[in-house]
């Protein structure tokens, strides 16, 4: 069975040596000193390793089952969920007035990675609740907040988001679910939603569904969509639970992975709902959840890659296979460990260099969210909006790739369920699809985010890279990291220029290169993270750190990324500049 060890040391390095959070000038960050963050991360890591990780294989093998309309979660999930609630983990960054800890979002991200690495399917129950609660917090009335948030922050009640219908996924303007006003402030919700994660289960007293639906007579298409709060059980004026609402689980989907999470078909039959936010402005409210969820899904890509890498590394160190071509490294044994072989080293270095930079990227993105929300910083909000499709799309594409590479280290054993590696691959696969498939993320990046506010935020990103390079140009040892980063950034700028010049002539020229652009952007972001981590490690070594091996390892991994991964930006640029011609050459009938 796979194991999991929380990367608390690496997280502390990123938080304090790279991001220097206590000096960031963000409200609440001054309290996040090393001892405080260490205490939180160590406790979250302990729960992840001792409580959640042992249930991962259980959830995968058992899945959820439905009997007489009741959905039962796998053995052990209920007790583990109670422990999570008792520890207050679901509300770590939620307001104290509703029972949360009130910590910055960055701490939710850090512990969320641990929980997702240990057990992604389980962690989705509280993760989706967090997203639904955030939407109510942002768009709900005072009465709605008072009614729902205390119970949702504690996860006594859980939450969902209901978007997809059998005939429409991304194109939500086609939805048929209706919300008929009843004259008393309520609406009758009728329709069917599919792929609803945590739609029905046995771990909470109530489930608060946020449902997209159309009010009759409203505008056509996406402009006519509204968002509604539809609880499983109606809530009485005194906060107690009332009658069962007209919503039920029709079936549980059979899936490739995340078996421990109940992915449901939800049927709404005249269910009572309350408008959340403004009528016909449902997408605005829903995107409060969607943007948070997309960052969370990017985290899932990282999390599955991280736990898969940990286990592949352990296996490569222990498994004896063949001899080192330069001479035996285990002369007293029948063979050398796998890790001596250069191709295994390449594989492991690709995983390691991705995981550590992706972690830094995600935590940096979380500081932008905190700066936007806690400091009302519009520029930080614009930059993280630009980066959201990169975080979601690139980290999940590459995260899945890394789980496959981790499987490969095991050879045939990686394909056998007994070793548990296939679960990481199967669980990682969904992250490329839900909360906006990655192709849609790439289109959003190129079609909307790149040109947002006249390209203000992508130019701000370029300036950030240039500023970092200039600031560190004279630092001993930094040239080998800055030069590759500058070349990669120039590739990204050239790609953006191509879109502006050729996309005006033929939009397909931009759209055909959108996924390559998302990956090009992702590599530049990870290159920037490695340059920043290299700078921090060089400083630590110069200051006489008591752990030189850690920092020397960081520098070696940074060199690997710069030499072996970052040059992919040139490949992506060449593909982008080939235009739409090679992509669109065939008539549909000729495929």
Coordinates of C-alpha atoms in Angstrom, one line a residue:
X1 CA 0.0 0.0 0.0
X2 CA 1.4 3.5 -0.8
X3 CA 2.4 5.8 2.0
X4 CA 2.4 9.5 2.4
X5 CA 4.7 11.9 4.2
X6 CA 3.7 15.6 4.3
X7 CA 6.3 17.9 2.7
X8 CA 6.3 20.3 5.6
X9 CA 10.0 21.2 5.3
X10 CA 9.6 22.2 1.6
X11 CA 6.5 24.2 2.4
X12 CA 8.2 26.1 5.2
X13 CA 11.1 26.9 2.8
X14 CA 8.6 28.3 0.2
X15 CA 6.5 30.2 2.7
X16 CA 9.4 31.8 4.6
X17 CA 12.5 31.8 2.5
X18 CA 11.0 32.2 -0.9
X19 CA 7.8 34.1 -0.4
X20 CA 8.9 35.7 2.9
X21 CA 5.2 35.8 4.0
X22 CA 5.7 37.7 7.2
X23 CA 7.1 40.6 5.3
X24 CA 4.6 40.5 2.5
X25 CA 2.5 43.4 3.8
X26 CA -0.8 41.4 3.6
X27 CA -3.3 41.6 6.5
X28 CA -2.8 38.6 8.7
X29 CA 0.5 37.5 7.2
X30 CA 2.5 39.1 10.0
X31 CA 1.1 36.4 12.4
X32 CA 2.3 33.6 10.1
X33 CA 5.7 33.1 11.7
X34 CA 7.7 29.9 11.3
X35 CA 6.6 28.4 14.6
X36 CA 3.0 29.1 13.9
X37 CA 3.0 27.7 10.3
X38 CA 5.0 24.8 11.5
X39 CA 2.5 23.9 14.1
X40 CA -0.4 24.0 11.6
X41 CA 1.5 22.1 8.9
X42 CA 2.8 19.4 11.2
X43 CA -0.7 18.7 12.6
X44 CA -2.3 18.7 9.1
X45 CA 0.5 16.4 8.0
X46 CA -0.1 14.0 10.9
X47 CA -3.8 13.8 10.1
X48 CA -3.0 13.3 6.4
X49 CA -0.6 10.4 7.0
X50 CA -2.3 8.7 9.8
X51 CA -6.0 9.2 9.1
X52 CA -6.6 10.1 5.5
X53 CA -3.9 8.2 3.6
X54 CA -4.9 4.7 5.0
X55 CA -8.4 5.3 3.8
X56 CA -7.4 6.2 0.2
X57 CA -7.2 2.6 -1.0
X58 CA -10.3 1.7 1.0
X59 CA -12.3 4.4 -0.8
X60 CA -10.9 3.3 -4.2
X61 CA -11.8 -0.3 -3.6
X62 CA -15.2 0.1 -2.0
X63 CA -16.5 3.3 -3.6
X64 CA -19.9 4.7 -2.6
X65 CA -23.1 2.7 -2.7
X66 CA -26.8 3.8 -2.9
X67 CA -29.5 1.8 -1.1
X68 CA -33.1 3.0 -1.0
X69 CA -32.1 6.5 -2.0
X70 CA -29.4 6.7 0.7
X71 CA -25.8 7.1 -0.4
X72 CA -23.2 5.4 1.9
X73 CA -19.5 6.5 1.9
X74 CA -16.7 3.9 2.2
X75 CA -15.7 2.4 5.6
X76 CA -13.9 4.8 7.8
X77 CA -14.9 8.0 5.9
X78 CA -17.5 9.0 8.4
X79 CA -15.2 8.8 11.4
X80 CA -12.4 10.6 9.5
X81 CA -14.8 13.4 8.5
X82 CA -15.8 13.8 12.2
X83 CA -12.1 14.2 13.0
X84 CA -11.7 16.8 10.3
X85 CA -14.7 18.7 11.7
X86 CA -13.5 18.5 15.3
X87 CA -10.2 19.9 14.3
X88 CA -11.8 22.9 12.5
X89 CA -10.0 22.1 9.3
X90 CA -12.9 22.8 6.9
X91 CA -13.0 26.5 8.1
X92 CA -9.3 27.2 8.3
X93 CA -9.6 30.4 6.2
X94 CA -13.2 31.2 6.8
X95 CA -14.4 34.2 8.9
X96 CA -14.3 33.8 12.6
X97 CA -17.8 35.3 12.9
X98 CA -19.1 32.1 11.2
X99 CA -17.0 29.7 13.2
X100 CA -13.9 29.7 11.0
X101 CA -10.2 30.2 12.0
X102 CA -9.9 33.3 10.0
X103 CA -6.4 32.4 8.6
X104 CA -5.2 33.6 5.2
X105 CA -6.1 31.5 2.1
X106 CA -2.5 30.5 1.7
X107 CA -2.7 28.2 4.7
X108 CA -5.9 26.6 3.3
X109 CA -3.9 25.9 0.2
X110 CA -0.9 24.4 2.0
X111 CA -3.0 22.0 4.2
X112 CA -5.3 21.3 1.2
X113 CA -2.3 19.9 -0.8
X114 CA -1.6 17.5 2.1
X115 CA -5.2 16.4 2.4
X116 CA -5.6 15.9 -1.3
X117 CA -2.3 14.0 -1.6
X118 CA -3.4 11.7 1.2
X119 CA -7.0 11.2 -0.1
X120 CA -8.3 13.3 -2.9
X121 CA -11.8 11.7 -3.0
X122 CA -12.4 12.3 0.7
X123 CA -11.0 15.9 0.6
X124 CA -13.5 16.8 -2.1
X125 CA -16.4 16.7 0.4
X126 CA -15.1 19.6 2.4
X127 CA -13.5 21.3 -0.6
X128 CA -16.8 21.6 -2.4
X129 CA -18.4 22.9 0.8
X130 CA -15.7 25.5 1.1
X131 CA -16.5 26.7 -2.5
X132 CA -20.2 26.8 -1.9
X133 CA -19.8 28.7 1.4
X134 CA -17.5 31.2 -0.3
X135 CA -20.2 31.9 -2.9
X136 CA -22.8 32.5 -0.1
X137 CA -20.3 34.6 1.8
X138 CA -19.7 36.8 -1.2
X139 CA -23.2 37.0 -2.8
X140 CA -25.7 36.0 -0.1
X141 CA -28.0 38.2 2.0
X142 CA -27.3 38.6 5.7
X143 CA -30.1 36.2 6.4
X144 CA -28.7 33.6 4.1
X145 CA -25.3 34.0 5.6
X146 CA -26.6 33.6 9.1
X147 CA -28.7 30.6 8.1
X148 CA -26.2 28.6 6.2
X149 CA -22.6 29.6 6.9
X150 CA -22.1 28.5 10.5
X151 CA -23.1 25.0 9.7
X152 CA -21.2 24.9 6.3
X153 CA -18.0 26.3 7.8
X154 CA -18.0 23.6 10.4
X155 CA -19.1 21.0 7.7
X156 CA -22.0 19.9 9.8
X157 CA -23.7 20.7 6.5
X158 CA -21.9 20.2 3.3
X159 CA -22.3 22.0 -0.1
X160 CA -22.3 21.3 -3.8
X161 CA -22.3 23.2 -7.1
X162 CA -24.8 22.1 -9.7
X163 CA -24.0 23.2 -13.2
X164 CA -23.8 20.4 -15.8
X165 CA -26.9 18.8 -17.4
X166 CA -27.0 15.7 -19.7
X167 CA -27.1 17.8 -22.8
X168 CA -24.8 20.7 -21.8
X169 CA -21.5 21.0 -20.0
X170 CA -19.4 24.0 -20.9
X171 CA -22.2 25.7 -22.9
X172 CA -24.4 26.4 -19.8
X173 CA -26.6 28.7 -21.8
X174 CA -28.3 25.5 -23.1
X175 CA -29.5 24.4 -19.7
X176 CA -33.1 23.5 -19.1
X177 CA -33.5 23.5 -15.4
X178 CA -36.2 26.0 -14.5
X179 CA -36.8 28.2 -11.4
X180 CA -40.4 29.3 -11.2
X181 CA -41.1 32.2 -8.7
X182 CA -43.7 31.4 -6.1
X183 CA -44.6 35.0 -5.0
X184 CA -43.2 34.5 -1.5
X185 CA -39.5 35.0 -2.3
X186 CA -39.0 31.3 -3.1
X187 CA -38.6 29.4 -6.4
X188 CA -39.7 26.0 -7.5
X189 CA -36.6 24.3 -9.0
X190 CA -37.2 21.5 -11.6
X191 CA -34.6 19.8 -13.7
X192 CA -31.7 17.3 -13.7
X193 CA -28.1 17.9 -13.0
X194 CA -25.3 15.4 -13.6
X195 CA -21.7 14.9 -12.4
X196 CA -22.5 16.4 -9.0
X197 CA -19.6 15.7 -6.7
X198 CA -20.7 14.9 -3.1
X199 CA -24.3 15.3 -4.2
X200 CA -25.6 12.9 -1.7
X201 CA -23.8 11.1 1.2
X202 CA -24.1 10.0 4.8
X203 CA -21.5 12.3 6.5
X204 CA -23.6 15.5 7.1
X205 CA -27.0 16.4 8.5
X206 CA -27.8 18.6 5.5
X207 CA -26.5 19.2 2.0
X208 CA -26.7 22.7 0.6
X209 CA -26.9 22.6 -3.2
X210 CA -26.1 25.7 -5.2
X211 CA -28.0 25.2 -8.5
X212 CA -27.9 27.1 -11.8
X213 CA -31.4 27.4 -13.3
X214 CA -33.4 29.8 -15.6
X215 CA -36.2 31.9 -14.5
X216 CA -39.0 31.8 -17.1
X217 CA -39.1 35.0 -19.2
X218 CA -35.5 35.9 -18.6
X219 CA -32.9 36.6 -21.3
X220 CA -31.8 33.9 -23.6
X221 CA -28.6 31.9 -23.2
X222 CA -26.1 32.4 -20.5
X223 CA -27.4 35.8 -19.7
X224 CA -30.6 34.3 -18.4
X225 CA -29.0 32.0 -15.8
X226 CA -29.5 32.5 -12.1
X227 CA -28.1 30.8 -9.0
X228 CA -30.2 29.3 -6.2
X229 CA -29.7 27.8 -2.7
X230 CA -31.5 24.5 -2.6
X231 CA -31.0 22.6 0.7
X232 CA -31.6 18.9 0.9
X233 CA -33.7 19.6 4.1
X234 CA -35.5 22.8 4.5
X235 CA -34.3 25.0 7.4
X236 CA -36.8 26.2 9.9
X237 CA -36.7 29.8 11.3
X238 CA -35.0 28.6 14.4
X239 CA -32.2 26.9 12.4
X240 CA -33.5 23.4 12.9
X241 CA -34.0 21.0 10.0
X242 CA -37.5 20.8 8.6
X243 CA -39.1 18.8 5.8
X244 CA -37.1 16.9 3.1
X245 CA -36.9 19.1 0.0
X246 CA -37.8 18.0 -3.5
X247 CA -34.3 16.9 -4.5
X248 CA -33.0 13.4 -4.7
X249 CA -30.0 11.4 -6.0
X250 CA -31.1 9.4 -9.1
X251 CA -27.9 7.3 -9.2
X252 CA -24.2 7.3 -8.5
X253 CA -21.9 7.5 -11.5
X254 CA -19.4 4.7 -12.1
X255 CA -16.1 6.4 -12.7
X256 CA -12.5 5.9 -13.7
X257 CA -11.3 7.2 -10.3
X258 CA -12.1 9.2 -7.2
X259 CA -14.4 6.3 -6.2
X260 CA -14.6 7.4 -2.6
X261 CA -16.5 10.6 -3.7
X262 CA -20.2 10.2 -4.6
X263 CA -20.6 11.7 -8.0
X264 CA -24.4 11.9 -8.4
X265 CA -27.2 12.5 -10.8
X266 CA -29.4 15.0 -9.0
X267 CA -33.1 15.3 -9.8
X268 CA -35.0 18.4 -8.8
X269 CA -38.7 18.0 -8.7
X270 CA -40.3 21.3 -7.7
X271 CA -37.7 21.7 -5.0
X272 CA -37.8 25.0 -2.9
X273 CA -34.9 27.3 -3.7
X274 CA -33.8 30.8 -2.8
X275 CA -32.1 33.2 -5.2
X276 CA -28.4 33.8 -4.4
X277 CA -27.3 37.2 -5.6
X278 CA -29.2 38.9 -8.5
X279 CA -31.6 37.3 -10.9
X280 CA -30.0 36.4 -14.3
X281 CA -26.6 37.1 -12.8
X282 CA -26.0 33.5 -11.7
X283 CA -22.7 33.0 -13.5
X284 CA -21.2 36.0 -11.7
X285 CA -22.0 34.3 -8.4
X286 CA -21.1 30.8 -9.6
X287 CA -17.7 32.0 -10.7
X288 CA -16.9 32.8 -7.1
X289 CA -16.9 29.1 -6.6
X290 CA -15.5 28.2 -10.0
X291 CA -12.3 30.3 -9.7
X292 CA -11.7 29.0 -6.2
X293 CA -12.4 25.5 -7.5
X294 CA -10.0 25.8 -10.4
X295 CA -7.2 26.7 -8.1
X296 CA -8.2 23.8 -6.0
X297 CA -8.2 21.5 -9.0
X298 CA -4.7 22.7 -10.0
X299 CA -3.7 21.8 -6.4
X300 CA -5.1 18.3 -7.0
X301 CA -2.9 17.9 -10.0
X302 CA 0.1 18.8 -7.9
X303 CA -1.1 16.7 -5.0
X304 CA -1.4 13.5 -6.9
X305 CA 1.9 14.0 -8.6
X306 CA 3.5 14.7 -5.2
X307 CA 2.3 11.5 -3.5
X308 CA 3.0 9.4 -6.6
X309 CA 6.6 10.8 -6.8
X310 CA 7.2 10.0 -3.1
X311 CA 6.3 6.4 -3.6
X312 CA 8.2 6.0 -6.9
X313 CA 11.3 7.4 -5.2
X314 CA 11.0 4.9 -2.4
X315 CA 10.6 2.1 -4.9
X316 CA 13.5 3.2 -7.0
X317 CA 15.7 3.2 -3.9
X318 CA 14.7 -0.2 -2.8
X319 CA 14.0 -2.2 -6.0
X320 CA 17.1 -4.1 -7.2
X321 CA 17.3 -4.4 -11.0
X322 CA 20.4 -4.6 -13.2
X323 CA 23.8 -3.2 -12.7
X324 CA 25.1 0.4 -13.1
X325 CA 26.8 0.5 -16.4
X326 CA 29.8 2.4 -14.8
X327 CA 30.2 -0.3 -12.2
X328 CA 28.3 -2.0 -9.3
X329 CA 26.9 0.3 -6.7
X330 CA 25.6 -2.6 -4.5
X331 CA 28.4 -5.1 -4.9
X332 CA 27.2 -7.3 -2.0
X333 CA 23.8 -7.7 -3.6
X334 CA 22.5 -9.5 -6.7
X335 CA 21.8 -6.2 -8.5
X336 CA 21.9 -2.4 -8.0
X337 CA 18.8 -0.3 -7.0
X338 CA 16.8 1.2 -9.8
X339 CA 17.8 4.7 -8.9
X340 CA 21.4 4.2 -10.2
X341 CA 20.2 4.1 -13.8
X342 CA 20.3 7.4 -15.8
X343 CA 16.8 7.0 -17.3
X344 CA 15.3 6.3 -13.9
X345 CA 17.1 9.4 -12.6
X346 CA 15.7 11.4 -15.6
X347 CA 12.2 10.2 -14.8
X348 CA 12.5 11.0 -11.1
X349 CA 14.1 14.4 -11.7
X350 CA 11.2 15.4 -14.0
X351 CA 8.8 14.5 -11.3
X352 CA 10.8 16.3 -8.5
X353 CA 11.4 19.4 -10.5
X354 CA 7.7 19.7 -11.4
X355 CA 6.3 19.0 -7.9
X356 CA 8.5 21.5 -6.1
X357 CA 8.0 24.3 -8.6
X358 CA 4.3 23.6 -8.9
X359 CA 4.0 23.9 -5.1
X360 CA 5.8 27.2 -5.1
X361 CA 3.6 28.4 -8.0
X362 CA 0.4 27.5 -6.2
X363 CA 1.4 29.1 -2.9
X364 CA 2.5 32.2 -4.8
X365 CA -0.9 32.3 -6.5
X366 CA -2.5 32.0 -3.1
X367 CA -0.6 35.1 -1.9
X368 CA -2.2 37.0 -4.8
X369 CA -5.6 35.9 -3.8
X370 CA -5.0 37.0 -0.2
X371 CA -3.6 40.3 -1.5
X372 CA -6.7 40.8 -3.7
X373 CA -9.2 40.0 -0.9
X374 CA -7.5 41.2 2.2
X375 CA -5.9 44.4 0.7
X376 CA -8.5 45.0 -2.0
X377 CA -5.7 45.0 -4.5
X378 CA -7.2 45.1 -8.1
X379 CA -3.8 44.5 -9.7
X380 CA -3.3 41.3 -7.7
X381 CA -6.8 40.2 -8.6
X382 CA -6.2 40.8 -12.3
X383 CA -2.9 38.9 -12.2
X384 CA -4.3 35.8 -10.4
X385 CA -7.3 35.9 -12.8
X386 CA -4.7 35.7 -15.7
X387 CA -2.9 32.9 -14.0
X388 CA -5.9 30.8 -12.9
X389 CA -6.3 28.9 -16.2
X390 CA -2.5 28.3 -16.2
X391 CA -2.6 26.9 -12.6
X392 CA -5.7 24.8 -13.4
X393 CA -4.7 23.6 -16.9
X394 CA -0.9 23.3 -16.8
X395 CA -0.7 21.8 -13.3
X396 CA -3.3 19.1 -14.0
X397 CA -2.0 18.2 -17.4
X398 CA 1.6 17.9 -16.1
X399 CA 0.4 16.4 -12.8
X400 CA -1.3 13.6 -14.6
X401 CA 1.8 13.1 -16.7
X402 CA 3.9 12.8 -13.5
X403 CA 1.6 10.1 -12.0
X404 CA 2.1 8.1 -15.2
X405 CA 5.9 8.6 -15.0
X406 CA 5.7 7.4 -11.3
X407 CA 3.9 4.3 -12.5
X408 CA 6.6 3.7 -15.0
X409 CA 9.3 3.5 -12.3
X410 CA 7.5 0.4 -11.0
X411 CA 7.5 -1.3 -14.4
X412 CA 4.8 -4.1 -14.4
X413 CA 4.1 -3.6 -10.7
X414 CA 2.9 -0.1 -11.5
X415 CA 0.1 -1.6 -13.5
X416 CA -1.0 -4.0 -10.7
X417 CA -3.6 -2.7 -8.3
X418 CA -1.8 -4.3 -5.3
X419 CA 0.9 -1.5 -5.4
X420 CA -1.7 1.3 -5.5
X421 CA 0.1 3.4 -8.1
X422 CA -2.8 3.2 -10.7
X423 CA -5.1 5.0 -8.2
X424 CA -3.0 8.1 -8.3
X425 CA -3.2 8.1 -12.1
X426 CA -6.9 7.4 -12.2
X427 CA -7.7 10.0 -9.5
X428 CA -5.5 12.6 -11.3
X429 CA -7.3 12.2 -14.6
X430 CA -10.5 13.9 -13.6
X431 CA -8.6 17.1 -12.7
X432 CA -7.9 17.7 -16.4
X433 CA -11.7 17.6 -17.1
X434 CA -13.8 19.0 -14.3
X435 CA -14.2 22.7 -13.4
X436 CA -13.7 23.5 -17.0
X437 CA -11.9 21.1 -19.2
X438 CA -8.3 22.1 -19.9
X439 CA -8.9 22.9 -23.6
X440 CA -11.5 25.4 -22.4
X441 CA -9.0 26.8 -19.9
X442 CA -6.6 27.4 -22.7
X443 CA -9.2 29.1 -24.8
X444 CA -10.1 31.3 -21.8
X445 CA -6.5 32.2 -21.4
X446 CA -5.9 33.2 -25.0
X447 CA -9.4 34.5 -25.8
X448 CA -10.2 36.5 -22.7
X449 CA -7.4 36.7 -20.0
X450 CA -4.6 37.6 -22.3
X451 CA -6.3 40.7 -23.6
X452 CA -8.0 41.7 -20.4
X453 CA -7.8 45.4 -19.7
X454 CA -5.8 45.9 -22.9
X455 CA -3.2 43.2 -21.9
X456 CA -2.4 45.0 -18.6
X457 CA -1.9 41.9 -16.6
X458 CA 0.2 39.8 -18.9
X459 CA 2.4 42.9 -19.3
X460 CA 2.6 43.1 -15.5
X461 CA 3.7 39.4 -15.5
X462 CA 6.5 40.2 -18.0
X463 CA 7.5 43.2 -15.9
X464 CA 7.6 41.0 -12.9
X465 CA 10.0 38.5 -14.6
X466 CA 12.2 41.4 -15.9
X467 CA 12.3 43.0 -12.5
X468 CA 13.4 39.8 -10.8
X469 CA 16.1 39.3 -13.4
X470 CA 17.4 42.8 -13.1
X471 CA 17.3 42.8 -9.3
X472 CA 19.4 39.7 -9.2
X473 CA 21.6 40.2 -12.2
X474 CA 24.7 40.8 -10.1
X475 CA 24.1 38.1 -7.5
X476 CA 26.8 35.4 -7.7
X477 CA 25.5 32.2 -9.0
X478 CA 22.2 33.5 -10.4
X479 CA 23.2 33.8 -14.1
X480 CA 22.7 30.1 -14.9
X481 CA 19.1 30.5 -13.7
X482 CA 18.3 34.0 -15.1
X483 CA 19.5 33.5 -18.6
X484 CA 17.2 30.4 -19.3
X485 CA 14.3 32.3 -17.7
X486 CA 14.8 35.4 -19.8
X487 CA 14.9 33.2 -23.0
X488 CA 11.7 31.5 -22.0
X489 CA 10.0 34.8 -21.2
X490 CA 10.9 36.1 -24.6
X491 CA 9.3 32.9 -26.2
X492 CA 6.1 33.7 -24.2
X493 CA 6.2 37.3 -25.4
X494 CA 6.7 36.2 -29.0
X495 CA 3.7 33.9 -28.7
X496 CA 1.6 36.7 -27.4
X497 CA 2.7 38.9 -30.2
X498 CA 1.9 36.2 -32.8
X499 CA -1.6 36.0 -31.4
X500 CA -2.1 39.8 -31.7
X501 CA -0.8 39.9 -35.2
X502 CA -2.2 36.7 -36.7
X503 CA -5.2 36.3 -34.5
X504 CA -6.8 39.4 -36.0
X505 CA -6.5 38.0 -39.5
X506 CA -7.8 34.5 -38.5
X507 CA -8.9 33.8 -35.0
X508 CA -8.2 30.1 -35.5
X509 CA -4.5 31.0 -35.6
X510 CA -4.8 31.9 -31.9
X511 CA -7.2 29.2 -30.9
X512 CA -5.2 26.4 -32.5
X513 CA -2.2 27.4 -30.4
X514 CA -4.1 27.9 -27.1
X515 CA -3.0 24.8 -25.3
X516 CA 0.6 25.3 -26.4
X517 CA 0.4 28.8 -25.1
X518 CA -1.0 27.6 -21.7
X519 CA 1.9 25.1 -21.4
X520 CA 4.4 27.7 -22.5
X521 CA 3.1 30.1 -19.9
X522 CA 3.2 27.3 -17.3
X523 CA 6.8 26.5 -18.0
X524 CA 7.8 30.2 -17.6
X525 CA 5.9 30.3 -14.3
X526 CA 7.7 27.2 -13.0
X527 CA 11.0 28.6 -14.3
X528 CA 10.4 31.8 -12.4
X529 CA 9.6 29.7 -9.3
X530 CA 12.9 27.8 -9.7
X531 CA 14.8 31.0 -10.1
X532 CA 13.3 32.4 -7.0
X533 CA 14.0 29.2 -5.0
X534 CA 17.6 29.2 -6.3
X535 CA 18.0 32.7 -5.1
X536 CA 16.7 31.7 -1.7
X537 CA 19.0 28.7 -1.5
X538 CA 22.0 30.7 -2.6
X539 CA 21.3 33.2 0.2
X540 CA 20.9 30.4 2.7
X541 CA 24.2 28.9 1.8
X542 CA 25.9 32.3 1.9
X543 CA 24.5 32.9 5.4
X544 CA 25.9 29.6 6.6
X545 CA 22.7 27.4 6.8
X546 CA 22.8 24.4 9.1
X547 CA 21.2 22.3 6.3
X548 CA 23.4 22.8 3.2
X549 CA 22.3 19.6 1.6
X550 CA 18.7 20.8 1.3
X551 CA 19.8 23.9 -0.5
X552 CA 22.4 22.3 -2.7
X553 CA 19.7 19.8 -3.7
X554 CA 17.4 22.8 -4.5
X555 CA 20.1 24.3 -6.8
X556 CA 20.7 21.0 -8.6
X557 CA 17.0 20.5 -9.2
X558 CA 16.7 24.1 -10.4
X559 CA 19.6 23.5 -12.9
X560 CA 17.8 20.4 -14.1
X561 CA 14.6 22.3 -14.8
X562 CA 16.4 25.1 -16.6
X563 CA 18.4 22.6 -18.7
X564 CA 15.8 19.9 -19.4
X565 CA 12.3 21.3 -19.0
X566 CA 12.3 25.1 -19.6
X567 CA 13.6 24.7 -23.2
X568 CA 10.2 23.3 -24.1
X569 CA 9.0 26.9 -24.4
X570 CA 10.8 27.0 -27.8
X571 CA 8.9 23.9 -29.0
X572 CA 5.6 25.4 -27.9
X573 CA 6.4 28.6 -29.7
X574 CA 7.2 26.9 -32.9
X575 CA 3.9 25.0 -32.8
X576 CA 2.0 28.2 -32.1
X577 CA 3.7 30.0 -35.0
X578 CA 2.8 27.2 -37.4
X579 CA -0.7 28.6 -37.2
X580 CA -4.1 27.0 -37.8
X581 CA -3.1 25.5 -41.2
X582 CA -1.8 22.2 -40.1
X583 CA -4.6 21.8 -37.5
X584 CA -7.5 22.7 -39.7
X585 CA -6.2 21.1 -43.0
X586 CA -8.5 18.1 -43.0
X587 CA -12.2 18.4 -43.7
X588 CA -14.2 16.9 -40.9
X589 CA -15.3 14.0 -43.2
X590 CA -11.6 13.0 -43.9
X591 CA -10.6 12.2 -40.3

